[in-house]
């Protein structure tokens, strides 16, 4: 599930809700004043500025609370798609690939955190959100990149918006597919999944009319509990039968690996929750470091994802579906309950995930032109409804869970989670590092950038080809 981090330029793009409410945000610079002239050092401000000492958070979180939030921000529908990802890559490549992608994502998160801290020191502000960090870094970097600083905010917002709408599409397909699995068994029919999408459309619109996430908090708490119980039951079904390596591929195809890459990024990447969580900590210095909150959380997350993908694939083999819930036995009440419970939990999550898209669309763009209108609230409801309809229509057009996940993971998270952090570090320290240190930084981040671009291009194109093939075949 996903929750945003504040009023504007939200970068809260995880796959789970953080307590089902919008977390209080440490003070940031005004997103409409990204030029930051007023933040430069002035006479009398020569004493080194420590951003951590100037963050005034109403309810700061402890290390353990932050760890739990980060785990919740990374564990969601993505983990249910991991067995299918291992099917595409092969179980050997799946294990090694998930670990390597996890290491890369973790390293890039560290780059982002350190760069944000350094930029906050220079600009003498307590914290910066993701778009502000990106723009400020470009202003600090090579002269050739400075002209891009004016549009980089919109580029970041576009990636965030596409990803959030894509996540909502995944949720629409997930909820309707699981409802279909239950209904088809008991009604002994094979109804088109699009009909169930139409049935849940009005409830989706209504839940996205909730303007204050505080009212969704109780439902989110229930959804988190339901999700945890459901995962436990799924593990029961995975380990109920003896694990077999027979007819289980060790290595998949290249196109399969591209789909695997996008799926793992979608499932694993929590780049958007990082800055909000770090900004809300009582002891933010404990977030990074070798034994910090981030590394502990990512180790647990990677282990859980490898375990679910590995054992889920060994159990179901090539019969694995886009979500492992769809492989659970239809004739057992317990399995049907899992599908129903997760469908409810993800339905609640749609309101939280779409809140981010609404926040970007309305607060950052539409409100500037319509906010002073006496009908501004009405226009906001129109914007909310239109965004839900967009996710609905995309889901109706391509009701394929695994391809949606792979597409939006490769398209958006290759940029947000890998390429941008490398770019941010390079620009932040462009004038501070000299000699071999600078050469190493540029070379390393260039390699990371190439990996991100390849992942974006190959993963996105492969997913699109598969979508076109599947759609054409269905037609």
Tab-separated table of C-alpha atoms in Angstrom, residues 38-464:
chain	number	residue	atom	x	y	z
A	38	UNK	CA	17.225	32.250	0.193
A	39	UNK	CA	18.852	29.115	1.540
A	40	UNK	CA	22.430	30.073	0.738
A	41	UNK	CA	24.755	30.898	3.615
A	42	UNK	CA	24.623	34.466	4.855
A	43	UNK	CA	26.945	36.418	7.152
A	44	UNK	CA	26.591	35.124	10.674
A	45	UNK	CA	25.646	31.627	9.539
A	46	UNK	CA	29.156	30.269	9.149
A	47	UNK	CA	28.689	27.652	11.900
A	48	UNK	CA	28.240	24.232	10.341
A	49	UNK	CA	24.554	23.416	10.003
A	50	UNK	CA	23.283	20.004	11.133
A	51	UNK	CA	19.876	19.270	9.565
A	52	UNK	CA	19.157	16.575	12.139
A	53	UNK	CA	19.257	19.166	14.932
A	54	UNK	CA	16.703	21.383	13.182
A	55	UNK	CA	14.009	18.833	12.426
A	56	UNK	CA	10.976	19.484	14.573
A	57	UNK	CA	8.680	16.482	14.294
A	58	UNK	CA	5.524	16.346	16.384
A	59	UNK	CA	5.606	12.588	16.884
A	60	UNK	CA	9.075	11.224	15.992
A	61	UNK	CA	9.418	7.503	15.405
A	62	UNK	CA	11.832	5.164	17.133
A	63	UNK	CA	14.270	2.904	15.281
A	64	UNK	CA	12.008	-0.131	15.691
A	65	UNK	CA	8.934	1.778	14.552
A	66	UNK	CA	10.792	2.961	11.472
A	67	UNK	CA	11.926	-0.606	10.790
A	68	UNK	CA	8.322	-1.818	10.950
A	69	UNK	CA	7.141	1.006	8.693
A	70	UNK	CA	9.834	0.200	6.133
A	71	UNK	CA	8.896	-3.477	6.169
A	72	UNK	CA	5.247	-2.549	5.679
A	73	UNK	CA	6.257	-0.212	2.874
A	74	UNK	CA	7.900	-3.050	0.947
A	75	UNK	CA	5.618	-6.011	1.643
A	76	UNK	CA	2.424	-6.046	-0.389
A	77	UNK	CA	1.052	-7.379	-3.651
A	78	UNK	CA	4.566	-7.541	-5.075
A	79	UNK	CA	5.614	-10.425	-2.869
A	80	UNK	CA	2.650	-12.455	-4.142
A	81	UNK	CA	4.046	-12.094	-7.678
A	82	UNK	CA	7.537	-13.336	-6.762
A	83	UNK	CA	6.889	-17.036	-7.577
A	84	UNK	CA	5.808	-15.971	-11.073
A	85	UNK	CA	8.980	-13.868	-11.364
A	86	UNK	CA	11.085	-16.930	-10.458
A	87	UNK	CA	9.197	-18.898	-13.117
A	88	UNK	CA	10.341	-16.375	-15.735
A	89	UNK	CA	13.964	-16.296	-14.565
A	90	UNK	CA	14.527	-19.833	-13.283
A	91	UNK	CA	15.050	-20.599	-9.615
A	92	UNK	CA	18.858	-20.213	-9.647
A	93	UNK	CA	18.778	-16.895	-11.502
A	94	UNK	CA	15.818	-15.891	-9.358
A	95	UNK	CA	17.683	-16.327	-6.095
A	96	UNK	CA	20.907	-14.674	-7.269
A	97	UNK	CA	19.073	-11.960	-9.202
A	98	UNK	CA	16.805	-10.983	-6.307
A	99	UNK	CA	19.796	-10.706	-3.971
A	100	UNK	CA	21.784	-8.603	-6.476
A	101	UNK	CA	18.832	-6.325	-7.226
A	102	UNK	CA	18.252	-5.987	-3.488
A	103	UNK	CA	21.889	-4.973	-2.959
A	104	UNK	CA	21.701	-2.458	-5.812
A	105	UNK	CA	18.478	-0.919	-4.498
A	106	UNK	CA	19.891	-0.691	-0.977
A	107	UNK	CA	23.087	0.941	-2.204
A	108	UNK	CA	21.122	3.498	-4.238
A	109	UNK	CA	18.987	4.312	-1.203
A	110	UNK	CA	22.175	4.996	0.759
A	111	UNK	CA	23.309	7.331	-2.031
A	112	UNK	CA	20.036	9.227	-1.796
A	113	UNK	CA	20.125	9.559	2.001
A	114	UNK	CA	23.714	10.810	2.101
A	115	UNK	CA	23.113	13.246	-0.744
A	116	UNK	CA	20.000	14.641	0.936
A	117	UNK	CA	21.903	15.198	4.192
A	118	UNK	CA	24.751	16.944	2.384
A	119	UNK	CA	22.386	19.179	0.404
A	120	UNK	CA	20.422	20.060	3.531
A	121	UNK	CA	23.670	21.135	5.208
A	122	UNK	CA	24.588	23.356	2.278
A	123	UNK	CA	21.142	24.928	1.943
A	124	UNK	CA	20.572	25.081	5.701
A	125	UNK	CA	17.172	23.376	5.633
A	126	UNK	CA	15.993	20.533	7.896
A	127	UNK	CA	14.915	18.179	5.108
A	128	UNK	CA	14.149	17.883	1.402
A	129	UNK	CA	11.661	15.718	-0.436
A	130	UNK	CA	12.548	13.631	-3.479
A	131	UNK	CA	11.840	16.225	-6.228
A	132	UNK	CA	13.602	18.937	-4.199
A	133	UNK	CA	16.666	16.730	-3.663
A	134	UNK	CA	16.844	16.006	-7.391
A	135	UNK	CA	16.590	19.635	-8.418
A	136	UNK	CA	18.958	20.906	-5.752
A	137	UNK	CA	21.540	18.305	-6.798
A	138	UNK	CA	21.341	19.411	-10.440
A	139	UNK	CA	21.876	23.024	-9.364
A	140	UNK	CA	24.996	21.901	-7.497
A	141	UNK	CA	26.328	19.778	-10.356
A	142	UNK	CA	27.892	20.377	-13.780
A	143	UNK	CA	26.887	23.548	-15.588
A	144	UNK	CA	25.562	21.508	-18.501
A	145	UNK	CA	22.884	19.930	-16.276
A	146	UNK	CA	21.729	23.095	-14.513
A	147	UNK	CA	19.187	24.050	-17.221
A	148	UNK	CA	17.440	20.709	-16.546
A	149	UNK	CA	16.780	21.730	-12.945
A	150	UNK	CA	13.664	23.641	-14.013
A	151	UNK	CA	11.951	20.580	-15.471
A	152	UNK	CA	13.378	17.788	-13.317
A	153	UNK	CA	10.633	18.263	-10.723
A	154	UNK	CA	8.000	17.584	-13.363
A	155	UNK	CA	9.951	14.579	-14.661
A	156	UNK	CA	10.111	13.086	-11.161
A	157	UNK	CA	6.419	13.819	-10.627
A	158	UNK	CA	5.530	12.162	-13.929
A	159	UNK	CA	7.391	8.996	-12.932
A	160	UNK	CA	5.710	9.068	-9.518
A	161	UNK	CA	2.303	9.638	-11.068
A	162	UNK	CA	2.699	6.874	-13.656
A	163	UNK	CA	3.927	4.474	-11.001
A	164	UNK	CA	1.096	5.265	-8.600
A	165	UNK	CA	-1.548	4.931	-11.306
A	166	UNK	CA	0.126	1.711	-12.426
A	167	UNK	CA	0.030	0.428	-8.861
A	168	UNK	CA	-3.672	1.244	-8.719
A	169	UNK	CA	-4.160	-0.704	-11.975
A	170	UNK	CA	-2.427	-3.680	-10.386
A	171	UNK	CA	-4.769	-3.386	-7.417
A	172	UNK	CA	-7.864	-3.282	-9.647
A	173	UNK	CA	-6.735	-6.419	-11.480
A	174	UNK	CA	-5.742	-8.130	-8.216
A	175	UNK	CA	-9.041	-7.458	-6.436
A	176	UNK	CA	-11.229	-8.388	-9.404
A	177	UNK	CA	-9.165	-11.520	-10.235
A	178	UNK	CA	-9.459	-12.866	-6.707
A	179	UNK	CA	-13.180	-12.088	-6.534
A	180	UNK	CA	-13.590	-13.840	-9.895
A	181	UNK	CA	-11.709	-16.900	-8.611
A	182	UNK	CA	-14.125	-17.194	-5.678
A	183	UNK	CA	-17.310	-16.437	-7.630
A	184	UNK	CA	-16.475	-18.672	-10.588
A	185	UNK	CA	-15.957	-21.686	-8.337
A	186	UNK	CA	-19.181	-21.355	-6.365
A	187	UNK	CA	-21.316	-20.182	-9.302
A	188	UNK	CA	-19.716	-22.759	-11.629
A	189	UNK	CA	-19.204	-20.159	-14.344
A	190	UNK	CA	-16.273	-18.536	-16.134
A	191	UNK	CA	-17.165	-14.868	-16.076
A	192	UNK	CA	-14.914	-12.281	-17.734
A	193	UNK	CA	-12.796	-10.574	-15.099
A	194	UNK	CA	-13.771	-7.220	-16.613
A	195	UNK	CA	-17.303	-7.668	-15.293
A	196	UNK	CA	-15.957	-7.827	-11.744
A	197	UNK	CA	-13.890	-4.720	-12.441
A	198	UNK	CA	-17.108	-2.938	-13.405
A	199	UNK	CA	-18.817	-4.168	-10.236
A	200	UNK	CA	-16.087	-2.773	-7.973
A	201	UNK	CA	-15.790	0.532	-9.906
A	202	UNK	CA	-18.330	2.477	-7.824
A	203	UNK	CA	-16.847	1.308	-4.483
A	204	UNK	CA	-13.397	2.315	-5.770
A	205	UNK	CA	-14.646	5.789	-6.658
A	206	UNK	CA	-16.329	6.190	-3.281
A	207	UNK	CA	-13.260	5.164	-1.260
A	208	UNK	CA	-11.175	7.631	-3.264
A	209	UNK	CA	-13.600	10.403	-2.388
A	210	UNK	CA	-12.268	10.219	1.164
A	211	UNK	CA	-10.234	13.431	1.391
A	212	UNK	CA	-8.670	12.765	4.794
A	213	UNK	CA	-6.643	9.590	5.206
A	214	UNK	CA	-7.374	9.694	8.933
A	215	UNK	CA	-10.760	8.115	8.174
A	216	UNK	CA	-9.074	5.215	6.387
A	217	UNK	CA	-6.649	4.520	9.238
A	218	UNK	CA	-8.860	1.984	11.087
A	219	UNK	CA	-9.509	0.083	7.858
A	220	UNK	CA	-5.807	0.134	7.062
A	221	UNK	CA	-4.989	-1.369	10.447
A	222	UNK	CA	-7.467	-4.160	9.781
A	223	UNK	CA	-6.050	-4.619	6.273
A	224	UNK	CA	-2.514	-4.939	7.640
A	225	UNK	CA	-3.621	-7.613	10.101
A	226	UNK	CA	-5.576	-9.449	7.401
A	227	UNK	CA	-2.562	-9.326	5.073
A	228	UNK	CA	-0.258	-10.771	7.731
A	229	UNK	CA	-2.647	-13.629	8.477
A	230	UNK	CA	-3.120	-14.287	4.759
A	231	UNK	CA	0.623	-14.528	4.180
A	232	UNK	CA	0.843	-17.102	6.965
A	233	UNK	CA	-1.887	-19.209	5.344
A	234	UNK	CA	-0.197	-18.954	1.939
A	235	UNK	CA	3.042	-20.248	3.490
A	236	UNK	CA	1.046	-23.132	4.938
A	237	UNK	CA	-0.124	-24.116	1.457
A	238	UNK	CA	3.374	-23.726	0.015
A	239	UNK	CA	4.981	-26.049	2.562
A	240	UNK	CA	2.059	-28.460	2.879
A	241	UNK	CA	3.369	-30.533	-0.015
A	242	UNK	CA	6.961	-31.828	-0.367
A	243	UNK	CA	9.195	-29.443	-2.287
A	244	UNK	CA	10.388	-30.843	-5.639
A	245	UNK	CA	12.974	-29.612	-8.152
A	246	UNK	CA	11.578	-31.839	-10.902
A	247	UNK	CA	10.760	-29.894	-14.088
A	248	UNK	CA	11.766	-26.643	-12.389
A	249	UNK	CA	14.018	-24.532	-14.601
A	250	UNK	CA	17.294	-23.262	-13.153
A	251	UNK	CA	17.744	-20.591	-15.802
A	252	UNK	CA	15.011	-18.913	-17.826
A	253	UNK	CA	15.080	-16.952	-21.083
A	254	UNK	CA	16.396	-13.421	-21.652
A	255	UNK	CA	12.888	-12.082	-22.173
A	256	UNK	CA	11.863	-13.912	-19.030
A	257	UNK	CA	14.669	-12.218	-17.111
A	258	UNK	CA	13.459	-8.813	-18.316
A	259	UNK	CA	10.009	-9.577	-16.880
A	260	UNK	CA	11.676	-10.855	-13.701
A	261	UNK	CA	13.681	-7.631	-13.352
A	262	UNK	CA	10.601	-5.433	-13.576
A	263	UNK	CA	8.618	-7.602	-11.172
A	264	UNK	CA	11.365	-7.660	-8.535
A	265	UNK	CA	11.811	-3.894	-8.760
A	266	UNK	CA	8.070	-3.363	-8.364
A	267	UNK	CA	7.968	-5.747	-5.422
A	268	UNK	CA	11.213	-4.809	-3.701
A	269	UNK	CA	11.792	-1.120	-4.318
A	270	UNK	CA	10.699	1.243	-1.539
A	271	UNK	CA	12.617	4.320	-2.629
A	272	UNK	CA	9.647	6.606	-2.078
A	273	UNK	CA	9.166	5.817	1.602
A	274	UNK	CA	12.809	6.379	2.467
A	275	UNK	CA	13.038	10.155	2.862
A	276	UNK	CA	9.706	10.522	4.696
A	277	UNK	CA	10.638	7.775	7.165
A	278	UNK	CA	14.162	9.084	7.722
A	279	UNK	CA	12.833	12.609	8.197
A	280	UNK	CA	10.412	11.440	10.905
A	281	UNK	CA	12.952	9.536	13.029
A	282	UNK	CA	13.928	10.512	16.546
A	283	UNK	CA	17.506	9.430	15.755
A	284	UNK	CA	17.885	9.773	11.951
A	285	UNK	CA	21.613	8.993	12.136
A	286	UNK	CA	20.611	5.420	12.980
A	287	UNK	CA	18.814	5.005	9.662
A	288	UNK	CA	21.933	4.505	7.555
A	289	UNK	CA	25.187	2.841	8.506
A	290	UNK	CA	26.282	-0.785	8.320
A	291	UNK	CA	23.951	-1.859	11.120
A	292	UNK	CA	21.305	0.812	10.627
A	293	UNK	CA	17.572	0.480	10.181
A	294	UNK	CA	17.796	0.447	6.383
A	295	UNK	CA	20.199	-2.486	6.102
A	296	UNK	CA	18.309	-4.524	8.699
A	297	UNK	CA	15.020	-3.949	6.905
A	298	UNK	CA	16.400	-4.712	3.437
A	299	UNK	CA	18.023	-7.949	4.616
A	300	UNK	CA	14.686	-9.132	6.013
A	301	UNK	CA	12.828	-8.006	2.898
A	302	UNK	CA	15.211	-9.753	0.495
A	303	UNK	CA	15.085	-12.958	2.551
A	304	UNK	CA	11.273	-12.907	2.540
A	305	UNK	CA	11.099	-12.238	-1.197
A	306	UNK	CA	13.634	-14.916	-2.056
A	307	UNK	CA	11.804	-17.382	0.175
A	308	UNK	CA	8.373	-16.660	-1.279
A	309	UNK	CA	9.649	-16.692	-4.863
A	310	UNK	CA	11.834	-19.782	-4.497
A	311	UNK	CA	9.462	-22.056	-2.585
A	312	UNK	CA	6.369	-20.743	-4.371
A	313	UNK	CA	7.875	-21.582	-7.756
A	314	UNK	CA	9.128	-24.994	-6.635
A	315	UNK	CA	5.657	-25.808	-5.353
A	316	UNK	CA	3.601	-24.754	-8.385
A	317	UNK	CA	6.180	-24.778	-11.202
A	318	UNK	CA	5.070	-23.527	-14.610
A	319	UNK	CA	1.447	-23.485	-13.408
A	320	UNK	CA	2.176	-20.462	-11.201
A	321	UNK	CA	-0.035	-17.449	-11.917
A	322	UNK	CA	0.447	-13.698	-11.631
A	323	UNK	CA	-0.497	-13.847	-7.952
A	324	UNK	CA	0.147	-16.989	-5.939
A	325	UNK	CA	-3.312	-16.596	-4.372
A	326	UNK	CA	-4.814	-17.691	-7.697
A	327	UNK	CA	-3.009	-21.040	-7.355
A	328	UNK	CA	-4.554	-21.897	-3.996
A	329	UNK	CA	-7.035	-24.814	-4.145
A	330	UNK	CA	-10.549	-23.603	-5.031
A	331	UNK	CA	-12.258	-26.429	-3.164
A	332	UNK	CA	-10.888	-25.435	0.238
A	333	UNK	CA	-12.704	-22.793	2.282
A	334	UNK	CA	-9.471	-21.589	3.905
A	335	UNK	CA	-7.928	-20.844	0.495
A	336	UNK	CA	-11.033	-18.973	-0.637
A	337	UNK	CA	-10.964	-16.949	2.586
A	338	UNK	CA	-7.379	-15.888	1.809
A	339	UNK	CA	-8.437	-14.629	-1.618
A	340	UNK	CA	-11.356	-12.719	-0.142
A	341	UNK	CA	-9.333	-11.233	2.702
A	342	UNK	CA	-6.526	-10.049	0.444
A	343	UNK	CA	-9.048	-8.656	-2.054
A	344	UNK	CA	-10.516	-6.562	0.791
A	345	UNK	CA	-7.081	-5.484	2.034
A	346	UNK	CA	-5.948	-4.389	-1.419
A	347	UNK	CA	-9.266	-2.636	-2.056
A	348	UNK	CA	-8.551	-0.446	0.987
A	349	UNK	CA	-5.050	0.062	-0.355
A	350	UNK	CA	-6.356	1.476	-3.639
A	351	UNK	CA	-7.614	4.517	-1.771
A	352	UNK	CA	-4.219	5.026	-0.197
A	353	UNK	CA	-2.234	4.453	-3.385
A	354	UNK	CA	-4.441	6.700	-5.480
A	355	UNK	CA	-4.171	9.396	-2.784
A	356	UNK	CA	-0.591	9.956	-3.909
A	357	UNK	CA	-1.633	10.375	-7.545
A	358	UNK	CA	-4.415	12.725	-6.449
A	359	UNK	CA	-1.990	14.718	-4.302
A	360	UNK	CA	0.408	15.228	-7.198
A	361	UNK	CA	-2.301	15.974	-9.762
A	362	UNK	CA	-4.448	18.263	-7.636
A	363	UNK	CA	-2.073	20.006	-5.226
A	364	UNK	CA	0.882	20.410	-7.571
A	365	UNK	CA	-0.939	21.312	-10.757
A	366	UNK	CA	-4.731	21.691	-10.882
A	367	UNK	CA	-5.135	23.559	-7.596
A	368	UNK	CA	-2.974	26.416	-8.891
A	369	UNK	CA	-5.672	27.198	-11.455
A	370	UNK	CA	-8.808	25.967	-9.698
A	371	UNK	CA	-7.984	26.301	-6.012
A	372	UNK	CA	-9.506	29.782	-5.631
A	373	UNK	CA	-12.738	28.803	-7.325
A	374	UNK	CA	-15.843	28.499	-5.098
A	375	UNK	CA	-16.275	25.086	-6.705
A	376	UNK	CA	-12.738	23.924	-5.935
A	377	UNK	CA	-13.965	21.021	-3.773
A	378	UNK	CA	-16.270	19.905	-6.586
A	379	UNK	CA	-13.386	20.076	-9.060
A	380	UNK	CA	-11.238	18.049	-6.683
A	381	UNK	CA	-13.869	15.316	-6.582
A	382	UNK	CA	-13.952	15.369	-10.384
A	383	UNK	CA	-10.152	14.944	-10.462
A	384	UNK	CA	-10.363	12.042	-8.002
A	385	UNK	CA	-13.047	10.342	-10.069
A	386	UNK	CA	-11.140	10.802	-13.336
A	387	UNK	CA	-7.962	9.272	-11.880
A	388	UNK	CA	-9.913	6.230	-10.644
A	389	UNK	CA	-11.502	5.885	-14.088
A	390	UNK	CA	-8.052	5.989	-15.687
A	391	UNK	CA	-6.848	3.087	-13.529
A	392	UNK	CA	-10.101	1.239	-14.240
A	393	UNK	CA	-9.882	1.676	-18.019
A	394	UNK	CA	-6.232	0.602	-18.126
A	395	UNK	CA	-7.074	-2.496	-16.091
A	396	UNK	CA	-10.012	-3.291	-18.395
A	397	UNK	CA	-7.794	-2.879	-21.457
A	398	UNK	CA	-5.023	-5.144	-20.111
A	399	UNK	CA	-6.330	-7.400	-17.308
A	400	UNK	CA	-2.993	-9.171	-16.858
A	401	UNK	CA	-1.516	-8.960	-13.378
A	402	UNK	CA	2.057	-10.138	-13.943
A	403	UNK	CA	2.590	-7.988	-17.046
A	404	UNK	CA	1.259	-4.880	-15.307
A	405	UNK	CA	3.620	-5.429	-12.388
A	406	UNK	CA	6.627	-5.999	-14.631
A	407	UNK	CA	5.803	-3.027	-16.868
A	408	UNK	CA	5.494	-0.402	-14.155
A	409	UNK	CA	8.384	-1.819	-12.159
A	410	UNK	CA	10.751	-1.586	-15.119
A	411	UNK	CA	9.397	1.734	-16.405
A	412	UNK	CA	9.266	3.789	-13.226
A	413	UNK	CA	11.412	2.181	-10.553
A	414	UNK	CA	14.441	1.785	-12.809
A	415	UNK	CA	14.457	5.585	-12.882
A	416	UNK	CA	13.223	6.450	-9.379
A	417	UNK	CA	15.090	3.735	-7.524
A	418	UNK	CA	18.346	3.385	-9.454
A	419	UNK	CA	19.097	6.064	-12.066
A	420	UNK	CA	18.082	9.195	-10.142
A	421	UNK	CA	20.000	8.348	-6.936
A	422	UNK	CA	23.164	7.783	-8.990
A	423	UNK	CA	22.600	11.093	-10.810
A	424	UNK	CA	21.913	12.872	-7.516
A	425	UNK	CA	25.158	11.668	-5.919
A	426	UNK	CA	27.213	12.604	-8.974
A	427	UNK	CA	25.820	16.143	-9.079
A	428	UNK	CA	25.955	16.654	-5.312
A	429	UNK	CA	29.696	15.954	-5.087
A	430	UNK	CA	30.692	17.131	-8.575
A	431	UNK	CA	32.723	20.085	-7.306
A	432	UNK	CA	33.786	18.507	-3.982
A	433	UNK	CA	35.602	15.422	-5.234
A	434	UNK	CA	38.784	15.614	-7.256
A	435	UNK	CA	41.214	13.255	-8.942
A	436	UNK	CA	40.656	9.522	-8.797
A	437	UNK	CA	37.857	9.894	-6.263
A	438	UNK	CA	35.850	11.868	-8.797
A	439	UNK	CA	36.741	9.511	-11.639
A	440	UNK	CA	35.626	6.531	-9.554
A	441	UNK	CA	32.361	8.220	-8.571
A	442	UNK	CA	31.503	9.151	-12.152
A	443	UNK	CA	32.482	5.727	-13.518
A	444	UNK	CA	30.551	3.845	-10.836
A	445	UNK	CA	27.423	5.938	-11.190
A	446	UNK	CA	27.648	5.741	-14.979
A	447	UNK	CA	27.561	1.942	-14.738
A	448	UNK	CA	24.584	2.153	-12.401
A	449	UNK	CA	22.898	4.541	-14.830
A	450	UNK	CA	23.505	2.192	-17.752
A	451	UNK	CA	22.017	-0.718	-15.764
A	452	UNK	CA	18.986	1.424	-14.948
A	453	UNK	CA	18.492	2.533	-18.556
A	454	UNK	CA	18.892	-1.020	-19.864
A	455	UNK	CA	16.428	-2.252	-17.263
A	456	UNK	CA	13.989	0.483	-18.185
A	457	UNK	CA	14.237	0.040	-21.949
A	458	UNK	CA	14.476	-3.755	-22.122
A	459	UNK	CA	12.050	-4.395	-19.266
A	460	UNK	CA	9.459	-1.936	-20.551
A	461	UNK	CA	9.719	-3.060	-24.179
A	462	UNK	CA	9.549	-6.748	-23.227
A	463	UNK	CA	6.491	-6.141	-21.066
A	464	UNK	CA	4.827	-4.140	-23.846
